[in-house]
Amino acid sequence: MASRFDIVLDNPILTKHARSRLRRNRVIPWSIVVVTLCAIVCWSYYQINQLSGTTPLTLIIMLQVVTLVFAGAGEIGSAVGGARESGILDFHRVSPVPPHWLAVGFVLGAPLLQYWLTLLTVPFAVFLAAVGPAGWQGLLAFEFPLLLAAGLVHTLTLLGAMISKKPKAGNRGLIGLVVFGLFLGQGLFFGVQYMLFDLSGRMARIDFFGLSVPWMPLVVAYELILIGFLFVPSVRRMRSDRAHLYTKRQAMAFLTTLMFLVLGVTWGLQDVDGVVLVLLYVMMFIAMLLAATLTPDRSEYIKGVRRALRMGRRRPNPWSDSGVNRLGVVVLCGIVLIGTTIAWEVIEGRGEDGAAAYSQTIAIGVLTIAYVGLGLQAAQLFMRKYGQTVFILFLFFAWLVPLVIGAGLGGAGYQNAAFTIIAVSPIAGVLLSTGILRDAPLEMSIQTVRIASLLPAVGFTFLFQFLLEMVQRRIDRAVRGTSARRSPDPFDDVFGVPDKEHDPELADPIDGPMASASKGNA
């Protein structure tokens, strides 16, 4: 009879890693090294009569971070990259093992040796916490967030290894992950006893939507939610390399949850300037990334149209992976619009300019998300292989080139023209539209800068929506014409719409290999 714990106890991937990672010739040498380092730390600070301080415990925690978080992440990246490169992962996909079992097996199995080495440091950490000021509460304040942070980094590493085009490229990204983790770890691990507990052992508290809650449970909840949402795309990629990272509903749930959590911890920042601006920039970036995960390419959309025609529908279901991302982008824009408006009205409050303080700023941010999602979808449908590359080139000219030109004009003394051109890029246009230049000695009005920021966002949104609808209709006609055994429009290929010579998905099954063989015999 199957048990709920079989995903761990009867997981073939986990069993395989346990046999390979916990071999005696690997475990014993590394165990001696770790125990020796911990003993040296304790002995050294005992000799200088500082064993009761916080420094030796901090060093043990640093050793745990390096061993479990970073070394464990490296093992996961190496294991997944090796499985993809050798082709064994494709074998696992066709095996009866569910995809979430595969993901759990790699996440828990690859760093088994690092978990064992971290366990060896726990007695030293308990001893130092007992003789020092941290106590058992301070030790829990270190160890429990450490385990969750390790799970978060390991899940992120698994996702990076699964989405990289080159299997072995997952390990290269570990360098940046280590650098990022070191900066993050300074506040998370070295100052955590001051954040979570004061010296008397009382747990620090934070306001969450106006309610005072303990800090550590809130941190635990945040990390568990992030681990869950990062684990979902890893499981989907375990099922297929061509699967989208998120379904449209999952992406919406992810952004909604993030918005809810961010609003909760910023709820107490009443009348603090810049809350809406920071929230808008962060959510714009996350929403654009999520919009990219919802975007099907041309081949996938053609297959979706074929399936829809067989089921009596004109186009794929907009909620399906093969449907265009238009509906998903609209919902993501709505989430950002509602969340930032709540932050403006309730948290930061209206400024002296009344309704115009953040209305145009939020509109620019939301429209930027819209045209990035729609433009990427139009480019992916217009070009089979190079759509994403062409759209990134467009973003370079639309976002970065105005900043360079504006900086050059500003250095030459043309301040009015400089700020107007810089505002065209949403990177600076969102900030400039808030009226930050109101007190600057400029000859032009602040409304000119706001118009320069708003017009590109509105124009690109309507332009890409028009192009997306045009290309989508031409693809639909080409697929329906092929299905009905009619010749496609001769102008379709001029506009980048595929035909059976360029895209095998449009070839009629009757005109396939059998027809080619008959022509060869003739």
Short mmCIF file of C-alpha atoms in Angstrom, two decimals, residues 7-501:
data_model
loop_
_atom_site.label_atom_id
_atom_site.label_comp_id
_atom_site.label_asym_id
_atom_site.label_seq_id
_atom_site.Cartn_x
_atom_site.Cartn_y
_atom_site.Cartn_z
CA ILE A 7 8.21 10.15 -2.22
CA VAL A 8 11.20 10.10 0.16
CA LEU A 9 11.46 6.51 1.37
CA ASP A 10 10.82 4.82 -2.00
CA ASN A 11 12.22 7.45 -4.37
CA PRO A 12 14.62 5.76 -6.85
CA ILE A 13 16.50 9.02 -7.55
CA LEU A 14 16.99 9.64 -3.85
CA THR A 15 18.13 6.04 -3.32
CA LYS A 16 20.62 6.30 -6.17
CA HIS A 17 22.13 9.50 -4.75
CA ALA A 18 22.25 8.03 -1.25
CA ARG A 19 24.33 5.11 -2.50
CA SER A 20 26.70 7.28 -4.54
CA ARG A 21 27.07 10.32 -2.27
CA LEU A 22 27.38 8.53 1.07
CA ARG A 23 30.17 6.15 0.18
CA ARG A 24 32.73 5.56 2.88
CA ASN A 25 35.65 6.95 0.88
CA ARG A 26 33.83 10.29 0.58
CA VAL A 27 32.08 10.55 3.93
CA ILE A 28 34.98 9.77 6.27
CA PRO A 29 37.58 12.28 4.89
CA TRP A 30 35.12 15.15 4.70
CA SER A 31 33.73 14.35 8.14
CA ILE A 32 37.24 14.50 9.62
CA VAL A 33 37.84 17.87 7.94
CA VAL A 34 34.60 19.44 9.20
CA VAL A 35 34.92 18.12 12.77
CA THR A 36 38.52 19.29 12.91
CA LEU A 37 37.58 22.81 11.77
CA CYS A 38 34.83 23.06 14.37
CA ALA A 39 37.15 21.79 17.11
CA ILE A 40 39.81 24.32 16.12
CA VAL A 41 37.29 27.16 16.37
CA CYS A 42 36.17 26.10 19.85
CA TRP A 43 39.72 25.51 21.09
CA SER A 44 41.04 28.81 19.71
CA TYR A 45 38.37 30.94 21.37
CA TYR A 46 38.68 28.95 24.59
CA GLN A 47 42.36 29.87 24.74
CA ILE A 48 41.60 33.59 24.55
CA ASN A 49 38.62 33.33 26.96
CA GLN A 50 36.06 34.38 24.34
CA LEU A 51 34.21 31.10 24.01
CA SER A 52 31.09 32.70 25.50
CA GLY A 53 30.90 35.38 22.81
CA THR A 54 28.93 35.36 19.58
CA THR A 55 31.95 35.16 17.24
CA PRO A 56 32.64 31.39 17.48
CA LEU A 57 28.97 30.58 16.92
CA THR A 58 28.95 32.89 13.92
CA LEU A 59 31.96 31.05 12.46
CA ILE A 60 30.21 27.70 12.86
CA ILE A 61 27.13 29.13 11.14
CA MET A 62 29.32 30.44 8.32
CA LEU A 63 30.73 26.93 7.89
CA GLN A 64 27.18 25.57 7.73
CA VAL A 65 26.23 28.16 5.11
CA VAL A 66 29.20 27.32 2.89
CA THR A 67 28.71 23.58 3.30
CA LEU A 68 24.95 23.25 3.02
CA VAL A 69 23.81 26.21 0.93
CA PHE A 70 26.56 26.73 -1.62
CA ALA A 71 28.30 23.35 -1.80
CA GLY A 72 24.89 21.65 -1.79
CA ALA A 73 23.72 23.89 -4.62
CA GLY A 74 26.80 22.97 -6.61
CA GLU A 75 26.06 19.27 -6.19
CA ILE A 76 22.48 19.78 -7.43
CA GLY A 77 23.62 21.72 -10.49
CA SER A 78 26.23 19.09 -11.29
CA ALA A 79 23.80 16.18 -10.84
CA VAL A 80 21.04 17.69 -12.98
CA GLY A 81 23.47 18.88 -15.65
CA GLY A 82 25.06 15.46 -15.85
CA ALA A 83 21.68 13.74 -16.07
CA ARG A 84 20.58 16.02 -18.91
CA GLU A 85 23.84 15.73 -20.82
CA SER A 86 23.97 11.93 -20.59
CA GLY A 87 20.32 11.54 -21.56
CA ILE A 88 19.39 9.65 -18.40
CA LEU A 89 16.85 12.36 -17.56
CA ASP A 90 14.94 11.55 -20.75
CA PHE A 91 14.81 7.93 -19.62
CA HIS A 92 13.40 9.02 -16.25
CA ARG A 93 10.71 11.03 -18.06
CA VAL A 94 9.33 7.96 -19.80
CA SER A 95 9.59 5.86 -16.64
CA PRO A 96 6.63 5.50 -14.23
CA VAL A 97 8.32 7.85 -11.73
CA PRO A 98 6.21 11.06 -11.43
CA PRO A 99 7.94 14.36 -12.28
CA HIS A 100 7.61 15.74 -8.74
CA TRP A 101 9.34 12.62 -7.44
CA LEU A 102 12.23 13.30 -9.81
CA ALA A 103 12.52 16.91 -8.61
CA VAL A 104 12.43 15.89 -4.94
CA GLY A 105 15.01 13.17 -5.62
CA PHE A 106 17.49 15.64 -7.10
CA VAL A 107 16.89 18.38 -4.51
CA LEU A 108 17.23 16.11 -1.48
CA GLY A 109 19.52 13.45 -2.91
CA ALA A 110 22.35 15.40 -4.55
CA PRO A 111 23.35 17.35 -1.37
CA LEU A 112 23.04 14.36 1.01
CA LEU A 113 26.74 14.53 1.91
CA GLN A 114 26.40 18.25 2.67
CA TYR A 115 23.43 17.58 4.95
CA TRP A 116 25.52 15.00 6.82
CA LEU A 117 28.45 17.39 7.21
CA THR A 118 26.11 20.13 8.45
CA LEU A 119 24.67 17.69 10.97
CA LEU A 120 28.18 17.11 12.35
CA THR A 121 28.48 20.83 13.14
CA VAL A 122 25.23 20.94 15.13
CA PRO A 123 26.71 19.62 18.44
CA PHE A 124 29.36 22.36 18.33
CA ALA A 125 26.69 24.97 17.59
CA VAL A 126 24.55 23.72 20.48
CA PHE A 127 27.53 23.89 22.84
CA LEU A 128 28.49 27.43 21.79
CA ALA A 129 24.85 28.59 22.03
CA ALA A 130 24.59 27.11 25.55
CA VAL A 131 27.74 28.82 26.88
CA GLY A 132 27.12 32.04 24.95
CA PRO A 133 24.39 34.70 24.97
CA ALA A 134 22.40 33.22 22.10
CA GLY A 135 20.72 30.36 23.98
CA TRP A 136 18.42 27.84 22.37
CA GLN A 137 16.18 30.55 20.91
CA GLY A 138 19.10 32.28 19.26
CA LEU A 139 20.31 28.96 17.87
CA LEU A 140 16.88 28.27 16.40
CA ALA A 141 16.94 31.77 14.93
CA PHE A 142 20.05 30.70 13.04
CA GLU A 143 19.36 27.08 12.16
CA PHE A 144 15.73 27.10 11.06
CA PRO A 145 16.05 29.99 8.58
CA LEU A 146 19.31 28.38 7.43
CA LEU A 147 17.51 25.18 6.44
CA LEU A 148 14.81 27.12 4.60
CA ALA A 149 17.38 29.35 2.88
CA ALA A 150 19.22 26.20 1.79
CA GLY A 151 15.98 24.81 0.39
CA LEU A 152 15.32 28.08 -1.44
CA VAL A 153 18.80 28.21 -2.99
CA HIS A 154 18.69 24.52 -3.87
CA THR A 155 15.31 24.91 -5.56
CA LEU A 156 16.59 27.94 -7.46
CA THR A 157 19.65 25.97 -8.55
CA LEU A 158 17.47 23.09 -9.73
CA LEU A 159 15.36 25.51 -11.77
CA GLY A 160 18.45 27.14 -13.27
CA ALA A 161 19.88 23.77 -14.24
CA MET A 162 16.60 22.71 -15.86
CA ILE A 163 16.06 25.86 -17.95
CA SER A 164 19.65 26.32 -19.16
CA LYS A 165 20.06 25.48 -22.84
CA LYS A 166 23.43 23.85 -22.22
CA PRO A 167 23.20 21.21 -19.46
CA LYS A 168 26.61 21.96 -18.01
CA ALA A 169 25.94 25.71 -18.01
CA GLY A 170 23.99 25.35 -14.77
CA ASN A 171 27.23 25.20 -12.79
CA ARG A 172 28.51 28.46 -14.27
CA GLY A 173 25.61 30.36 -12.80
CA LEU A 174 26.59 29.10 -9.37
CA ILE A 175 29.32 31.75 -9.16
CA GLY A 176 26.78 34.54 -9.41
CA LEU A 177 24.54 32.68 -7.01
CA VAL A 178 27.36 32.53 -4.45
CA VAL A 179 28.05 36.26 -4.79
CA PHE A 180 24.35 37.03 -4.43
CA GLY A 181 24.09 34.68 -1.47
CA LEU A 182 27.05 36.28 0.30
CA PHE A 183 25.41 39.70 0.18
CA LEU A 184 22.09 38.24 1.23
CA GLY A 185 23.70 36.14 3.95
CA GLN A 186 25.24 39.13 5.72
CA GLY A 187 21.84 40.30 6.84
CA LEU A 188 20.23 36.88 7.03
CA PHE A 189 22.78 34.98 9.09
CA PHE A 190 25.22 37.37 10.77
CA GLY A 191 22.66 39.85 12.07
CA VAL A 192 19.75 37.50 12.46
CA GLN A 193 19.98 37.27 16.25
CA TYR A 194 19.44 41.02 16.45
CA MET A 195 16.56 40.90 13.98
CA LEU A 196 14.67 37.95 15.44
CA PHE A 197 15.59 38.16 19.13
CA ASP A 198 16.86 40.79 21.48
CA LEU A 199 19.48 39.99 24.13
CA SER A 200 16.79 39.09 26.69
CA GLY A 201 15.49 36.33 24.41
CA ARG A 202 12.24 37.98 23.38
CA MET A 203 11.29 37.45 19.77
CA ALA A 204 11.13 40.59 17.63
CA ARG A 205 7.80 41.40 16.01
CA ILE A 206 6.73 43.08 12.79
CA ASP A 207 3.48 44.52 11.52
CA PHE A 208 1.69 42.50 8.85
CA PHE A 209 -1.38 44.37 7.58
CA GLY A 210 -1.41 46.22 10.89
CA LEU A 211 -1.20 43.07 13.04
CA SER A 212 1.89 42.52 15.18
CA VAL A 213 3.25 39.04 14.43
CA PRO A 214 6.56 37.32 15.37
CA TRP A 215 9.26 37.92 12.82
CA MET A 216 10.53 34.36 12.44
CA PRO A 217 7.20 32.70 11.54
CA LEU A 218 6.72 35.40 8.93
CA VAL A 219 10.18 34.75 7.44
CA VAL A 220 9.45 31.02 7.43
CA ALA A 221 6.12 31.57 5.65
CA TYR A 222 7.75 33.78 3.01
CA GLU A 223 10.51 31.27 2.28
CA LEU A 224 8.11 28.32 2.12
CA ILE A 225 5.91 30.18 -0.37
CA LEU A 226 8.90 31.08 -2.56
CA ILE A 227 10.17 27.51 -2.44
CA GLY A 228 6.76 26.26 -3.54
CA PHE A 229 6.44 28.64 -6.47
CA LEU A 230 10.03 27.98 -7.61
CA PHE A 231 9.51 24.23 -7.30
CA VAL A 232 6.52 24.28 -9.69
CA PRO A 233 8.48 25.19 -12.86
CA SER A 234 11.18 22.66 -11.96
CA VAL A 235 8.54 19.92 -11.86
CA ARG A 236 7.08 21.09 -15.18
CA ARG A 237 10.51 20.98 -16.82
CA MET A 238 11.06 17.51 -15.35
CA ARG A 239 8.01 16.48 -17.37
CA SER A 240 9.22 18.07 -20.63
CA ASP A 241 11.98 20.41 -21.79
CA ARG A 242 9.46 22.25 -23.96
CA ALA A 243 6.96 22.89 -21.18
CA HIS A 244 6.33 26.47 -20.06
CA LEU A 245 7.65 27.31 -16.63
CA TYR A 246 4.18 28.29 -15.42
CA THR A 247 0.66 27.92 -16.64
CA LYS A 248 -1.25 31.15 -16.92
CA ARG A 249 -3.15 30.50 -13.71
CA GLN A 250 0.03 29.63 -11.83
CA ALA A 251 1.74 32.84 -12.98
CA MET A 252 -1.25 34.89 -11.87
CA ALA A 253 -1.30 33.14 -8.51
CA PHE A 254 2.44 33.73 -8.10
CA LEU A 255 2.22 37.46 -8.79
CA THR A 256 -0.90 37.85 -6.63
CA THR A 257 0.79 36.09 -3.72
CA LEU A 258 3.92 38.21 -4.03
CA MET A 259 1.86 41.38 -4.17
CA PHE A 260 -0.10 40.32 -1.08
CA LEU A 261 3.06 39.51 0.89
CA VAL A 262 4.82 42.74 -0.07
CA LEU A 263 1.78 44.85 0.77
CA GLY A 264 1.54 43.07 4.12
CA VAL A 265 5.05 43.97 5.30
CA THR A 266 4.90 47.52 3.90
CA TRP A 267 1.49 48.24 5.39
CA GLY A 268 3.03 50.05 8.35
CA LEU A 269 5.14 52.40 6.19
CA GLN A 270 2.54 55.13 6.31
CA ASP A 271 3.45 58.43 4.64
CA VAL A 272 6.90 57.11 3.60
CA ASP A 273 7.99 58.49 0.23
CA GLY A 274 9.01 56.08 -2.50
CA VAL A 275 7.04 52.99 -1.41
CA VAL A 276 4.86 53.01 -4.53
CA LEU A 277 7.81 53.66 -6.82
CA VAL A 278 9.93 50.80 -5.46
CA LEU A 279 6.94 48.45 -5.47
CA LEU A 280 6.11 49.38 -9.07
CA TYR A 281 9.65 48.77 -10.34
CA VAL A 282 9.91 45.39 -8.58
CA MET A 283 6.49 44.19 -9.74
CA MET A 284 7.12 45.41 -13.29
CA PHE A 285 10.25 43.29 -13.47
CA ILE A 286 8.57 40.20 -12.01
CA ALA A 287 5.46 40.61 -14.19
CA MET A 288 7.55 40.89 -17.37
CA LEU A 289 9.46 37.74 -16.45
CA LEU A 290 6.20 35.90 -15.82
CA ALA A 291 4.77 37.19 -19.10
CA ALA A 292 7.75 35.69 -20.92
CA THR A 293 7.03 32.28 -19.36
CA LEU A 294 3.46 32.38 -20.76
CA THR A 295 4.48 33.07 -24.37
CA PRO A 296 4.21 30.18 -26.85
CA ASP A 297 6.36 30.15 -29.95
CA ARG A 298 5.02 29.82 -33.50
CA SER A 299 5.33 26.04 -33.75
CA GLU A 300 3.51 25.53 -30.47
CA TYR A 301 0.73 27.90 -31.47
CA ILE A 302 0.28 26.15 -34.86
CA LYS A 303 -0.06 22.80 -33.12
CA GLY A 304 -2.57 24.36 -30.74
CA VAL A 305 -4.64 25.69 -33.64
CA ARG A 306 -4.64 22.24 -35.26
CA ARG A 307 -5.87 20.64 -32.04
CA ALA A 308 -8.53 23.33 -31.67
CA LEU A 309 -9.80 22.75 -35.23
CA ARG A 310 -10.13 19.04 -34.57
CA MET A 311 -12.21 19.88 -31.49
CA GLY A 312 -14.43 22.30 -33.41
CA ARG A 313 -12.88 25.52 -32.06
CA ARG A 314 -11.29 28.33 -34.02
CA ARG A 315 -8.30 28.96 -31.75
CA PRO A 316 -6.64 27.32 -28.74
CA ASN A 317 -8.10 27.97 -25.32
CA PRO A 318 -6.57 31.24 -24.07
CA TRP A 319 -5.84 29.53 -20.73
CA SER A 320 -3.87 26.71 -22.37
CA ASP A 321 -0.12 26.76 -22.87
CA SER A 322 -0.50 26.95 -26.66
CA GLY A 323 -2.85 29.94 -26.49
CA VAL A 324 -1.36 33.41 -26.97
CA ASN A 325 -0.38 35.25 -23.82
CA ARG A 326 -2.81 38.17 -24.32
CA LEU A 327 -5.23 37.17 -21.54
CA GLY A 328 -2.42 36.35 -19.12
CA VAL A 329 -0.69 39.68 -19.77
CA VAL A 330 -3.93 41.59 -19.16
CA VAL A 331 -4.44 39.86 -15.82
CA LEU A 332 -0.81 40.45 -14.77
CA CYS A 333 -1.22 44.13 -15.63
CA GLY A 334 -4.41 44.25 -13.58
CA ILE A 335 -2.67 42.72 -10.55
CA VAL A 336 0.13 45.29 -10.70
CA LEU A 337 -2.39 48.10 -11.22
CA ILE A 338 -4.51 47.10 -8.23
CA GLY A 339 -1.55 46.42 -5.93
CA THR A 340 0.30 49.66 -6.64
CA THR A 341 -2.91 51.67 -6.40
CA ILE A 342 -3.57 50.20 -2.95
CA ALA A 343 -0.02 51.08 -1.93
CA TRP A 344 -0.57 54.63 -3.19
CA GLU A 345 -3.98 55.20 -1.60
CA VAL A 346 -3.54 53.35 1.70
CA ILE A 347 0.17 53.14 2.51
CA GLU A 348 2.04 56.10 1.04
CA GLY A 349 -0.95 58.41 0.69
CA ARG A 350 -1.72 61.06 -1.88
CA GLY A 351 0.73 63.90 -2.32
CA GLU A 352 0.08 67.56 -2.70
CA ASP A 353 -0.68 67.11 -6.41
CA GLY A 354 -3.73 65.00 -5.65
CA ALA A 355 -4.76 62.38 -8.17
CA ALA A 356 -1.92 63.18 -10.59
CA ALA A 357 0.85 62.19 -8.17
CA TYR A 358 1.16 58.54 -9.18
CA SER A 359 -1.63 58.02 -11.69
CA GLN A 360 0.56 58.52 -14.76
CA THR A 361 3.47 56.69 -13.14
CA ILE A 362 1.39 53.57 -12.48
CA ALA A 363 -0.13 53.81 -15.97
CA ILE A 364 3.33 53.89 -17.57
CA GLY A 365 4.46 50.87 -15.57
CA VAL A 366 1.35 48.85 -16.38
CA LEU A 367 1.46 49.71 -20.10
CA THR A 368 5.16 48.78 -20.19
CA ILE A 369 4.28 45.32 -18.91
CA ALA A 370 1.55 45.11 -21.54
CA TYR A 371 3.67 46.02 -24.54
CA VAL A 372 6.57 43.82 -23.43
CA GLY A 373 4.26 40.80 -23.19
CA LEU A 374 2.35 41.56 -26.40
CA GLY A 375 5.50 42.49 -28.32
CA LEU A 376 7.28 39.31 -27.32
CA GLN A 377 4.26 37.25 -28.37
CA ALA A 378 4.00 39.02 -31.73
CA ALA A 379 7.72 38.51 -32.37
CA GLN A 380 7.52 34.82 -31.42
CA LEU A 381 4.64 34.28 -33.84
CA PHE A 382 6.20 36.37 -36.60
CA MET A 383 9.55 34.55 -36.55
CA ARG A 384 10.08 30.94 -35.71
CA LYS A 385 13.70 31.05 -34.53
CA TYR A 386 14.71 34.65 -34.07
CA GLY A 387 11.62 36.29 -32.58
CA GLN A 388 12.99 36.54 -29.07
CA THR A 389 16.33 37.87 -30.30
CA VAL A 390 14.68 40.55 -32.44
CA PHE A 391 12.48 41.66 -29.56
CA ILE A 392 15.47 41.93 -27.20
CA LEU A 393 17.14 44.09 -29.85
CA PHE A 394 14.04 46.29 -29.87
CA LEU A 395 14.21 46.66 -26.08
CA PHE A 396 17.85 47.69 -26.41
CA PHE A 397 16.94 50.54 -28.77
CA ALA A 398 13.79 51.51 -26.88
CA TRP A 399 15.18 51.35 -23.33
CA LEU A 400 18.95 51.78 -23.34
CA VAL A 401 19.70 53.94 -26.38
CA PRO A 402 17.56 56.88 -25.11
CA LEU A 403 19.51 56.82 -21.84
CA VAL A 404 22.83 57.03 -23.69
CA ILE A 405 21.63 59.79 -26.03
CA GLY A 406 20.11 61.74 -23.15
CA ALA A 407 23.30 61.46 -21.11
CA GLY A 408 25.28 62.79 -24.06
CA LEU A 409 22.91 65.74 -24.54
CA GLY A 410 23.00 66.48 -20.84
CA GLY A 411 26.78 66.57 -20.86
CA ALA A 412 26.64 69.02 -23.77
CA GLY A 413 24.37 71.36 -21.80
CA TYR A 414 21.01 70.58 -23.47
CA GLN A 415 19.18 69.74 -20.25
CA ASN A 416 15.63 70.07 -21.57
CA ALA A 417 16.21 67.78 -24.54
CA ALA A 418 18.22 65.39 -22.38
CA PHE A 419 15.45 64.77 -19.84
CA THR A 420 12.83 64.54 -22.56
CA ILE A 421 14.74 61.82 -24.42
CA ILE A 422 15.69 59.97 -21.23
CA ALA A 423 12.03 59.89 -20.24
CA VAL A 424 11.25 57.85 -23.37
CA SER A 425 12.91 54.85 -21.69
CA PRO A 426 10.68 53.32 -18.99
CA ILE A 427 13.78 52.65 -16.90
CA ALA A 428 13.97 56.37 -16.17
CA GLY A 429 10.54 57.44 -17.43
CA VAL A 430 8.69 55.81 -14.53
CA LEU A 431 10.81 57.76 -12.07
CA LEU A 432 10.67 61.05 -13.97
CA SER A 433 6.89 60.88 -14.33
CA THR A 434 6.52 61.20 -10.54
CA GLY A 435 7.52 64.86 -10.75
CA ILE A 436 10.95 64.45 -9.24
CA LEU A 437 12.20 67.27 -11.51
CA ARG A 438 9.61 69.72 -10.25
CA ASP A 439 12.19 71.79 -8.35
CA ALA A 440 14.93 71.49 -11.01
CA PRO A 441 15.90 74.69 -12.84
CA LEU A 442 14.47 73.65 -16.22
CA GLU A 443 12.73 75.80 -18.81
CA MET A 444 10.18 73.13 -19.72
CA SER A 445 7.25 72.00 -17.59
CA ILE A 446 7.16 68.69 -15.78
CA GLN A 447 4.12 67.75 -17.86
CA THR A 448 6.32 67.61 -20.96
CA VAL A 449 8.47 64.92 -19.33
CA ARG A 450 5.37 63.01 -18.30
CA ILE A 451 4.00 63.09 -21.85
CA ALA A 452 7.37 61.91 -23.20
CA SER A 453 7.19 58.98 -20.76
CA LEU A 454 3.57 58.08 -21.44
CA LEU A 455 3.41 58.30 -25.23
CA PRO A 456 5.86 55.44 -26.00
CA ALA A 457 4.09 53.15 -23.54
CA VAL A 458 0.68 53.84 -25.08
CA GLY A 459 1.96 53.73 -28.65
CA PHE A 460 3.89 50.48 -28.33
CA THR A 461 0.97 48.81 -26.57
CA PHE A 462 -1.46 49.54 -29.41
CA LEU A 463 1.18 48.80 -32.06
CA PHE A 464 2.07 45.37 -30.71
CA GLN A 465 -1.55 44.49 -30.12
CA PHE A 466 -2.28 45.32 -33.77
CA LEU A 467 0.72 43.31 -35.02
CA LEU A 468 -0.16 40.37 -32.80
CA GLU A 469 -3.74 40.27 -34.05
CA MET A 470 -2.62 40.57 -37.68
CA VAL A 471 -0.03 37.77 -37.47
CA GLN A 472 -2.38 35.58 -35.46
CA ARG A 473 -5.13 35.88 -38.09
CA ARG A 474 -2.75 35.06 -40.92
CA ILE A 475 -1.48 31.98 -39.09
CA ASP A 476 -5.06 30.90 -38.43
CA ARG A 477 -5.93 31.25 -42.11
CA ALA A 478 -2.81 29.33 -43.16
CA VAL A 479 -3.56 26.46 -40.77
CA ARG A 480 -7.24 26.30 -41.75
CA GLY A 481 -6.30 26.44 -45.44
CA THR A 482 -3.84 23.59 -45.07
CA SER A 483 -6.32 21.56 -43.07
CA ALA A 484 -8.92 22.06 -45.82
CA ARG A 485 -6.30 21.12 -48.48
CA ARG A 486 -6.37 24.60 -49.97
CA SER A 487 -3.32 26.57 -51.06
CA PRO A 488 -2.37 29.28 -48.56
CA ASP A 489 -2.35 32.97 -49.36
CA PRO A 490 0.80 33.66 -51.46
CA PHE A 491 1.41 36.79 -49.41
CA ASP A 492 1.46 34.88 -46.12
CA ASP A 493 5.12 33.95 -46.38
CA VAL A 494 6.02 37.59 -47.11
CA PHE A 495 4.61 38.56 -43.74
CA GLY A 496 6.47 35.78 -41.98
CA VAL A 497 3.59 33.34 -41.75
CA PRO A 498 4.86 29.76 -42.05
CA ASP A 499 4.08 27.34 -44.82
CA LYS A 500 4.76 23.61 -45.16
CA GLU A 501 8.19 24.23 -46.69
#
